[in-house]
C-alpha cells in the first residue's frame, strides 16, 4: 500500500528503527519520531511518514510537536498545484483508558490545536491526518468560520455520511478543532468516503472510525476520491486520498474559469420539497440546537452575514439528513 502513494503515514509503528521501517521500501525517504528504548514494541507509540522517490525533493521536515505525538512536514506547492506550500501533520492520540484520562485527552487536543495554528502561520494550506481515536458520528464542524467556503461547496451543509454513528470526547474535540480553524473533516464528505469503519480488529469483530483526514478549504476542493484499503499487517484499514492536481497556481475544478469535462466534475447539491416529510424536516430544524444557538448569537450581535449562513445551514442540513431525504445532486453541465 505504501508504494502506491506519494506520501504515506503509518501510526503506532512501535519502533523508531529506520532500517526496519524502510526494509522493503528502497528509495523511499523516511520522517519519523524518535522513540525511547522502553517504548519499543509498545502499542500507542511511533509515527512514520514515507515519501516516494519521485516526491522526496518536494517534501521536507518541519518540526516534531513538543507535547503530542505529531510530526509536521512542508510540501512544495508544485505537488498540489496550489499557490502556497502545504503543511502536513501526522499524529496519534491515545484512546481513553485508565492511564489516559479524559483530562489527558483534552490536554492533547489543546496542544494539537496550537500546533495547527502554528502550521497556519506558515501556510493557509494544511492537512492533518492520523489515528485520533476520535468518533465523530454525524457531528458537524461547519460553523460561521466556514461561511465563505460553503458558497463554493454547499454540500458541506449536508449531514455527514456516517456508517459509524458513535461519538466520544475525542470526536467532539476534533470537531471543535476543525470548526475553529475552518478545516473540514473529510470523513463522510468526499467521494468514496461514507464514514465506513477503519478499525475492524484483527478478527473483523470491531467496527469504528477513529482515523481521519482534516483539510483546509482549497485542499478539500481538489480531492478527487477516497478509498478504504485493507491491510494485512494491521487491525486498521488504510485511508487513501487522491488529489486532482492542476498546473502550479491552478485552482482545480472550482476555479471560476473552469470548463467542465464529462465524468470529472463535482455534482451540485439540489433540494426537492416533499410534503409528506414536512413534519420530520421541521423537527430536524427544531432539534438543531448548535445551529440555532449560532443563529441567536448572530441576531444579538447584528451579524447579518452569519444570520444568512445559519438560515442556509438549517435548511440544507435538515433537507440532507437521511430521515428527511429532500436533497440530491444535479449533474454539472459540461462542454
Coordinates of C-alpha atoms in Angstrom, one line a residue:
X1 CA 0.0 0.0 0.0
X2 CA 2.8 2.5 0.9
X3 CA 4.4 2.0 -2.5
X4 CA 1.2 3.2 -4.2
X5 CA 1.3 6.6 -2.7
X6 CA 3.5 9.7 -3.0
X7 CA 3.2 10.3 0.8
X8 CA 2.1 7.6 3.3
X9 CA 1.6 7.9 7.0
X10 CA 1.8 5.0 9.5
X11 CA 0.8 5.3 13.1
X12 CA 1.6 3.0 16.1
X13 CA 4.7 1.7 14.3
X14 CA 6.1 0.6 17.7
X15 CA 9.6 1.3 16.5
X16 CA 11.8 4.2 15.7
X17 CA 14.3 2.0 13.8
X18 CA 14.6 3.4 10.3
X19 CA 16.3 0.3 8.9
X20 CA 13.3 -1.8 9.9
X21 CA 10.7 0.7 8.6
X22 CA 12.5 1.1 5.3
X23 CA 13.4 -2.6 4.9
X24 CA 11.1 -3.2 1.9
X25 CA 10.9 0.3 0.6
X26 CA 14.1 1.0 -1.3
X27 CA 14.4 4.7 -2.4
X28 CA 11.8 6.0 0.0
X29 CA 12.6 8.8 2.3
X30 CA 11.5 8.4 6.0
X31 CA 10.5 11.0 8.5
X32 CA 9.7 9.5 11.9
X33 CA 9.5 10.3 15.6
X34 CA 12.3 9.3 17.8
X35 CA 11.3 6.7 20.4
X36 CA 12.7 5.9 23.8
X37 CA 14.0 2.4 24.1
X38 CA 11.5 1.4 26.8
X39 CA 8.6 2.2 24.4
X40 CA 9.9 0.0 21.6
X41 CA 7.3 -2.6 20.7
X42 CA 4.5 -1.0 22.8
X43 CA 1.1 -0.1 21.5
X44 CA 0.4 3.6 21.0
X45 CA 3.9 4.6 20.0
X46 CA 5.6 5.6 16.8
X47 CA 4.7 7.6 13.7
X48 CA 6.4 7.3 10.3
X49 CA 5.9 9.3 7.2
X50 CA 7.2 7.7 3.9
X51 CA 7.9 9.8 0.8
X52 CA 8.2 8.1 -2.6
X53 CA 11.4 8.6 -4.5
X54 CA 9.8 10.8 -7.1
X55 CA 8.4 13.2 -4.5
X56 CA 11.3 13.4 -2.0
X57 CA 12.7 16.6 -3.4
X58 CA 9.3 18.3 -2.8
X59 CA 8.9 17.3 0.9
X60 CA 11.0 18.5 3.8
X61 CA 10.8 18.1 7.6
X62 CA 9.3 21.0 9.5
X63 CA 9.1 20.0 13.2
X64 CA 8.1 17.5 15.8
X65 CA 5.5 18.5 18.3
X66 CA 6.7 19.2 21.7
X67 CA 3.7 17.9 23.6
X68 CA 1.9 15.4 21.4
X69 CA 2.9 12.5 19.0
X70 CA 2.8 14.6 15.9
X71 CA 5.3 15.3 13.1
X72 CA 5.0 18.2 10.6
X73 CA 6.3 18.3 7.1
X74 CA 6.2 21.0 4.4
X75 CA 5.3 20.1 0.8
X76 CA 6.2 22.2 -2.1
X77 CA 3.2 23.8 -3.7
X78 CA 4.0 22.1 -7.0
X79 CA 2.9 18.8 -5.6
X80 CA -0.7 20.0 -5.2
X81 CA -0.8 22.7 -7.9
X82 CA -1.6 25.4 -5.4
X83 CA -0.2 28.9 -4.8
X84 CA 1.2 28.1 -1.4
X85 CA 3.2 25.2 0.1
X86 CA 1.2 22.6 2.0
X87 CA 1.8 21.8 5.7
X88 CA 1.1 18.1 6.6
X89 CA 0.7 17.0 10.2
X90 CA 0.7 13.3 11.1
X91 CA -0.5 12.4 14.6
X92 CA -1.6 9.7 17.0
X93 CA -3.6 10.3 20.1
X94 CA -4.2 7.5 22.6
X95 CA -7.7 6.3 23.4
X96 CA -9.4 6.9 26.7
X97 CA -8.2 4.5 29.3
X98 CA -7.3 4.2 33.0
X99 CA -3.8 5.6 32.2
X100 CA -5.0 8.2 29.6
X101 CA -7.9 10.1 31.2
X102 CA -10.4 12.5 29.8
X103 CA -8.3 15.3 31.1
X104 CA -5.3 14.0 29.2
X105 CA -7.3 13.8 26.0
X106 CA -8.4 17.4 26.4
X107 CA -4.8 18.5 27.1
X108 CA -3.6 16.6 24.0
X109 CA -6.2 18.2 21.8
X110 CA -5.4 21.7 23.2
X111 CA -1.8 21.1 22.3
X112 CA -2.7 19.8 18.8
X113 CA -4.9 22.8 18.2
X114 CA -1.9 25.1 19.0
X115 CA 0.2 23.0 16.6
X116 CA -2.4 23.5 13.8
X117 CA -2.5 27.3 14.5
X118 CA 1.3 27.3 14.1
X119 CA 1.0 25.4 10.8
X120 CA -1.4 28.1 9.6
X121 CA 1.2 30.7 10.3
X122 CA 3.4 29.1 7.7
X123 CA 0.7 28.4 5.1
X124 CA -3.0 28.5 4.7
X125 CA -2.9 25.1 3.1
X126 CA -2.9 22.4 5.9
X127 CA -3.5 18.7 6.1
X128 CA -3.9 16.9 9.5
X129 CA -4.2 13.2 9.4
X130 CA -3.7 10.1 11.7
X131 CA -5.4 8.0 14.3
X132 CA -7.1 10.4 16.6
X133 CA -9.2 7.7 18.4
X134 CA -12.0 10.2 17.7
X135 CA -15.5 9.1 16.9
X136 CA -17.3 12.0 15.2
X137 CA -20.6 10.3 14.2
X138 CA -22.8 12.9 12.4
X139 CA -21.3 15.8 14.3
X140 CA -20.7 18.9 12.1
X141 CA -17.6 21.0 12.1
X142 CA -19.2 23.6 9.8
X143 CA -19.6 27.0 11.6
X144 CA -19.8 30.6 10.6
X145 CA -16.0 30.4 10.1
X146 CA -16.7 28.3 7.0
X147 CA -19.3 30.7 5.6
X148 CA -17.3 31.9 2.6
X149 CA -16.1 28.4 1.8
X150 CA -19.7 27.0 1.9
X151 CA -20.7 29.2 -1.0
X152 CA -18.3 27.2 -3.2
X153 CA -19.0 23.8 -1.5
X154 CA -22.7 23.8 -0.3
X155 CA -22.5 20.1 0.1
X156 CA -20.7 20.8 3.4
X157 CA -24.0 21.7 4.9
X158 CA -25.3 18.2 4.3
X159 CA -25.4 15.8 7.2
X160 CA -22.1 13.8 7.3
X161 CA -22.4 10.3 5.8
X162 CA -21.8 8.1 8.7
X163 CA -21.7 4.3 8.9
X164 CA -20.3 4.5 12.4
X165 CA -22.6 6.7 14.5
X166 CA -20.8 6.6 17.8
X167 CA -19.4 9.9 19.3
X168 CA -16.8 10.2 22.0
X169 CA -15.0 13.0 23.8
X170 CA -12.1 12.9 21.3
X171 CA -14.6 13.2 18.5
X172 CA -16.2 16.3 20.0
X173 CA -12.8 17.9 20.4
X174 CA -11.7 17.1 16.9
X175 CA -14.9 18.6 15.5
X176 CA -14.2 21.7 17.7
X177 CA -10.6 21.9 16.3
X178 CA -11.9 21.8 12.7
X179 CA -14.6 24.4 13.4
X180 CA -12.2 26.8 15.0
X181 CA -9.6 26.5 12.1
X182 CA -12.0 26.4 9.1
X183 CA -10.8 22.9 8.3
X184 CA -13.1 20.1 7.2
X185 CA -13.0 16.5 8.4
X186 CA -13.2 14.7 5.1
X187 CA -14.8 11.6 6.8
X188 CA -18.2 11.1 5.1
X189 CA -17.7 14.2 3.0
X190 CA -15.7 13.3 -0.1
X191 CA -16.3 10.9 -2.9
X192 CA -15.8 7.3 -1.8
X193 CA -16.0 8.0 1.9
X194 CA -19.3 7.1 3.5
X195 CA -17.9 7.1 7.0
X196 CA -17.2 3.4 6.8
X197 CA -15.2 1.8 9.7
X198 CA -11.4 1.9 9.5
X199 CA -10.8 -0.1 12.7
X200 CA -12.1 -3.6 12.4
X201 CA -9.8 -5.5 14.8
X202 CA -7.6 -8.4 13.8
X203 CA -10.6 -10.8 13.6
X204 CA -13.0 -8.4 12.0
X205 CA -15.1 -8.2 15.2
X206 CA -14.7 -4.4 15.7
X207 CA -16.4 -1.5 13.9
X208 CA -15.4 2.1 14.4
X209 CA -13.8 5.1 12.6
X210 CA -11.0 6.6 14.7
X211 CA -8.9 7.6 11.7
X212 CA -9.5 10.9 9.9
X213 CA -8.0 13.4 7.4
X214 CA -8.6 17.1 8.0
X215 CA -8.2 19.5 5.1
X216 CA -8.1 23.3 4.7
X217 CA -10.7 24.6 2.1
X218 CA -8.5 24.8 -1.0
X219 CA -7.3 21.2 -0.5
X220 CA -10.8 19.8 0.1
X221 CA -11.8 21.3 -3.2
X222 CA -9.2 19.3 -5.1
X223 CA -9.9 15.9 -3.5
X224 CA -10.7 13.6 -6.4
X225 CA -11.6 10.4 -4.5
X226 CA -11.2 8.4 -1.3
X227 CA -10.7 4.7 -0.9
X228 CA -10.5 2.5 2.2
X229 CA -7.8 -0.1 1.7
X230 CA -7.5 -3.4 3.5
X231 CA -4.2 -4.1 5.2
X232 CA -2.9 -7.5 6.3
X233 CA -0.5 -6.4 9.0
X234 CA -2.8 -4.1 11.0
X235 CA -6.2 -4.0 12.7
X236 CA -6.8 -0.7 10.9
X237 CA -7.6 -0.2 7.2
X238 CA -5.7 2.3 5.2
X239 CA -7.2 5.7 4.3
X240 CA -6.2 6.7 0.7
X241 CA -7.0 10.2 -0.5
X242 CA -6.3 11.2 -4.1
X243 CA -6.0 14.8 -5.1
X244 CA -6.8 16.3 -8.5
X245 CA -3.6 18.3 -9.3
X246 CA -3.5 21.1 -11.9
X247 CA -0.6 23.2 -13.1
X248 CA 1.1 25.3 -10.5
X249 CA -1.1 28.0 -9.2
X250 CA -4.3 26.4 -10.6
X251 CA -7.4 26.1 -8.5
X252 CA -8.9 22.8 -9.7
X253 CA -12.5 22.4 -10.9
X254 CA -13.8 25.1 -8.6
X255 CA -12.0 27.9 -10.4
X256 CA -14.4 30.5 -12.0
X257 CA -12.9 29.9 -15.4
X258 CA -13.3 26.1 -15.2
X259 CA -14.8 24.3 -18.2
X260 CA -16.4 21.0 -17.2
X261 CA -15.5 17.6 -18.6
X262 CA -17.6 14.6 -18.7
X263 CA -17.2 12.5 -15.5
X264 CA -14.7 14.8 -13.9
X265 CA -16.9 17.4 -12.2
X266 CA -18.2 17.6 -8.7
X267 CA -22.0 17.2 -8.7
X268 CA -24.1 20.2 -7.4
X269 CA -26.4 20.0 -4.4
X270 CA -30.2 20.4 -5.2
X271 CA -33.1 20.4 -2.8
X272 CA -36.5 18.9 -3.6
X273 CA -39.5 19.6 -1.4
X274 CA -41.5 16.5 -0.2
X275 CA -44.7 17.4 1.6
X276 CA -45.0 14.0 3.3
X277 CA -41.7 14.7 5.0
X278 CA -42.6 18.2 6.2
X279 CA -43.0 17.2 9.8
X280 CA -39.7 15.4 10.0
X281 CA -38.0 18.3 8.2
X282 CA -39.4 20.8 10.8
X283 CA -38.3 18.6 13.7
X284 CA -34.8 18.4 12.4
X285 CA -34.6 22.2 12.3
X286 CA -36.1 22.4 15.8
X287 CA -33.6 19.9 17.2
X288 CA -30.5 21.5 15.6
X289 CA -29.5 23.1 18.8
X290 CA -26.0 24.0 17.8
X291 CA -27.0 26.0 14.7
X292 CA -30.0 27.6 16.4
X293 CA -27.6 28.8 19.2
X294 CA -25.3 30.3 16.5
X295 CA -28.4 32.0 15.0
X296 CA -29.3 33.5 18.3
X297 CA -25.8 34.8 18.8
X298 CA -25.7 36.4 15.3
X299 CA -29.1 38.0 16.0
X300 CA -27.9 39.5 19.2
X301 CA -24.7 40.9 17.6
X302 CA -26.5 42.1 14.4
X303 CA -24.2 40.0 12.2
X304 CA -26.3 39.7 9.0
X305 CA -23.8 37.5 7.2
X306 CA -23.8 35.0 10.0
X307 CA -27.5 35.0 10.2
X308 CA -27.8 34.2 6.5
X309 CA -25.3 31.4 6.9
X310 CA -27.3 29.9 9.8
X311 CA -30.5 30.0 7.9
X312 CA -28.9 28.3 4.9
X313 CA -27.3 25.7 7.1
X314 CA -30.5 24.9 8.9
X315 CA -32.3 24.4 5.6
X316 CA -29.7 22.3 3.9
X317 CA -28.7 20.2 7.0
X318 CA -32.4 19.3 7.5
X319 CA -33.1 18.5 3.9
X320 CA -30.0 16.4 3.5
X321 CA -30.5 14.3 6.7
X322 CA -31.2 10.7 5.9
X323 CA -34.6 10.8 7.7
X324 CA -35.8 13.7 5.5
X325 CA -34.1 12.9 2.2
X326 CA -35.0 16.1 0.4
X327 CA -31.6 16.6 -1.2
X328 CA -30.0 15.3 -4.3
X329 CA -27.3 16.1 -6.8
X330 CA -27.7 17.7 -10.3
X331 CA -25.1 16.7 -12.9
X332 CA -22.8 19.6 -13.9
X333 CA -23.4 20.7 -17.5
X334 CA -20.2 20.1 -19.4
X335 CA -18.8 21.0 -22.8

